[in-house]
Coordinates of C-alpha atoms in Angstrom, one line a residue:
X13 CA -1.5 26.7 11.7
X14 CA -2.0 23.3 9.4
X15 CA -3.0 20.2 10.8
X16 CA -4.7 17.4 8.9
X17 CA -6.0 14.5 10.5
X18 CA -6.3 11.1 9.1
X19 CA -9.1 8.6 11.4
X20 CA -10.8 5.3 9.7
X21 CA -7.5 2.5 9.7
X22 CA -7.8 -0.9 11.6
X23 CA -7.7 -4.1 10.7
X24 CA -9.8 -6.3 7.6
X25 CA -9.6 -8.8 5.9
X26 CA -8.3 -9.1 2.6
X27 CA -11.4 -8.4 0.3
X28 CA -12.5 -6.1 2.3
X29 CA -12.8 -1.8 2.2
X30 CA -12.3 0.4 4.6
X31 CA -12.6 5.0 3.9
X32 CA -9.7 7.2 5.3
X33 CA -11.1 11.0 5.9
X34 CA -8.3 12.8 5.7
X35 CA -9.7 16.2 8.2
X36 CA -7.1 19.3 7.1
X37 CA -7.7 22.7 9.3
X38 CA -5.7 26.5 9.2
X39 CA -4.8 26.3 5.7
X40 CA -6.9 26.4 2.5
X41 CA -8.3 24.1 1.2
X42 CA -9.1 25.1 -1.9
X43 CA -4.9 26.0 -2.8
X44 CA -4.0 22.6 -1.9
X45 CA -3.9 19.5 -3.7
X46 CA -3.8 16.0 -1.8
X47 CA -2.1 13.4 -1.9
X48 CA -2.1 10.0 -0.1
X49 CA 1.3 8.4 0.6
X50 CA 2.1 5.0 2.2
X51 CA 5.2 3.5 4.2
X52 CA 4.8 -0.4 5.5
X53 CA 7.5 -1.9 8.3
X54 CA 11.6 -1.9 6.4
X55 CA 9.9 -0.2 2.7
X56 CA 10.1 3.4 1.6
X57 CA 7.8 5.8 1.7
X58 CA 4.9 5.0 -0.8
X59 CA 3.2 7.4 -3.4
X60 CA -0.5 6.3 -3.2
X61 CA -2.8 9.0 -5.6
X62 CA -3.4 12.4 -4.9
X63 CA -6.7 14.9 -6.1
X64 CA -6.1 18.2 -7.7
X65 CA -7.3 20.8 -5.9
X66 CA -10.7 21.4 -7.9
X67 CA -11.6 18.1 -7.4
X68 CA -11.6 16.7 -10.6
X69 CA -7.8 15.3 -12.0
X70 CA -7.2 11.6 -9.8
X71 CA -4.0 10.0 -9.9
X72 CA -3.6 6.1 -8.6
X73 CA 0.1 4.5 -8.0
X74 CA -0.3 1.2 -10.4
X75 CA -1.1 -0.7 -7.0
X76 CA -3.9 1.8 -6.3
X77 CA -5.6 1.3 -9.5
X78 CA -8.6 -0.2 -10.0
X79 CA -9.6 -0.7 -6.3
X80 CA -8.4 2.7 -4.2
X81 CA -10.7 6.0 -4.6
X82 CA -9.5 9.1 -3.8
X83 CA -11.9 11.8 -3.8
X84 CA -12.5 15.1 -1.8
X85 CA -15.3 17.6 0.1
X86 CA -14.5 21.2 -0.4
X87 CA -17.6 21.6 2.3
X88 CA -15.4 19.0 5.5
X89 CA -12.7 20.3 3.9
X90 CA -11.3 16.7 3.7
X91 CA -10.2 13.6 1.5
X92 CA -10.6 10.1 1.5
X93 CA -10.0 7.5 0.3
X94 CA -11.5 4.6 -0.3
X95 CA -10.1 1.0 -0.7
X96 CA -11.5 -1.7 -2.1
X97 CA -10.6 -5.8 -2.9
X98 CA -7.9 -4.8 1.1
X99 CA -4.7 -6.9 0.1
X100 CA -2.3 -7.8 2.9
X101 CA -0.1 -6.2 0.9
X102 CA -1.9 -3.0 1.6
X103 CA -0.2 -3.2 5.0
X104 CA 1.3 -0.2 5.5
X105 CA 0.6 3.3 8.0
X106 CA -1.3 5.3 5.5
X107 CA -0.6 9.6 5.7
X108 CA -2.5 12.4 3.7
X109 CA -1.1 15.0 3.0
X110 CA -1.0 19.0 1.0
X111 CA 1.6 20.6 -2.1
X112 CA 0.3 24.1 -3.1
X113 CA -1.0 24.3 -6.4
X114 CA 2.4 23.4 -9.1
X115 CA 4.3 20.9 -6.4
X116 CA 5.0 17.3 -7.9
X117 CA 1.9 15.6 -7.2
X118 CA 4.5 12.2 -7.2
X119 CA 7.3 13.6 -4.3
X120 CA 7.5 12.9 -1.2
X121 CA 9.5 16.2 -0.3
X122 CA 7.3 18.8 -2.7
X123 CA 4.4 18.4 0.0
X124 CA 3.9 20.7 2.8
X125 CA 1.7 19.3 5.2
X126 CA 1.2 16.3 6.7
X127 CA -1.0 14.2 9.2
X128 CA 0.4 11.8 11.7
X129 CA -0.6 8.5 10.0
X130 CA -2.9 6.2 9.8
X131 CA -2.3 2.2 10.2
X132 CA -4.3 -0.1 7.5
X133 CA -3.8 -3.8 8.7
X134 CA -5.1 -6.2 6.1
X135 CA -5.0 -10.0 7.3
X136 CA -5.6 -13.0 5.6

């Protein structure tokens, strides 16, 4: 059974940094594009970043570009979201997800597997 487990969330001051790891198991890691989404209270789930199966291509929402970096480690079967220069508007539950090759990595409904989410709170 496939499982994705996010961690690394917490409370951070504005301008600070967090790194969120998502450990994948029960799937062939290299067969999947990986993505990060977030959802704040009262808002729809929002695309944040994605990385192709090989790690050679990355994609970012405008809100994340220049501040966030997505990466993956094929040895650890883990995808990471490095978040720098955090702002209060980044406060949300962050989810990682896995999509088979050829799916629309910007669309949440094209992802097959999801983690449980990790809370990120940015204070001013």
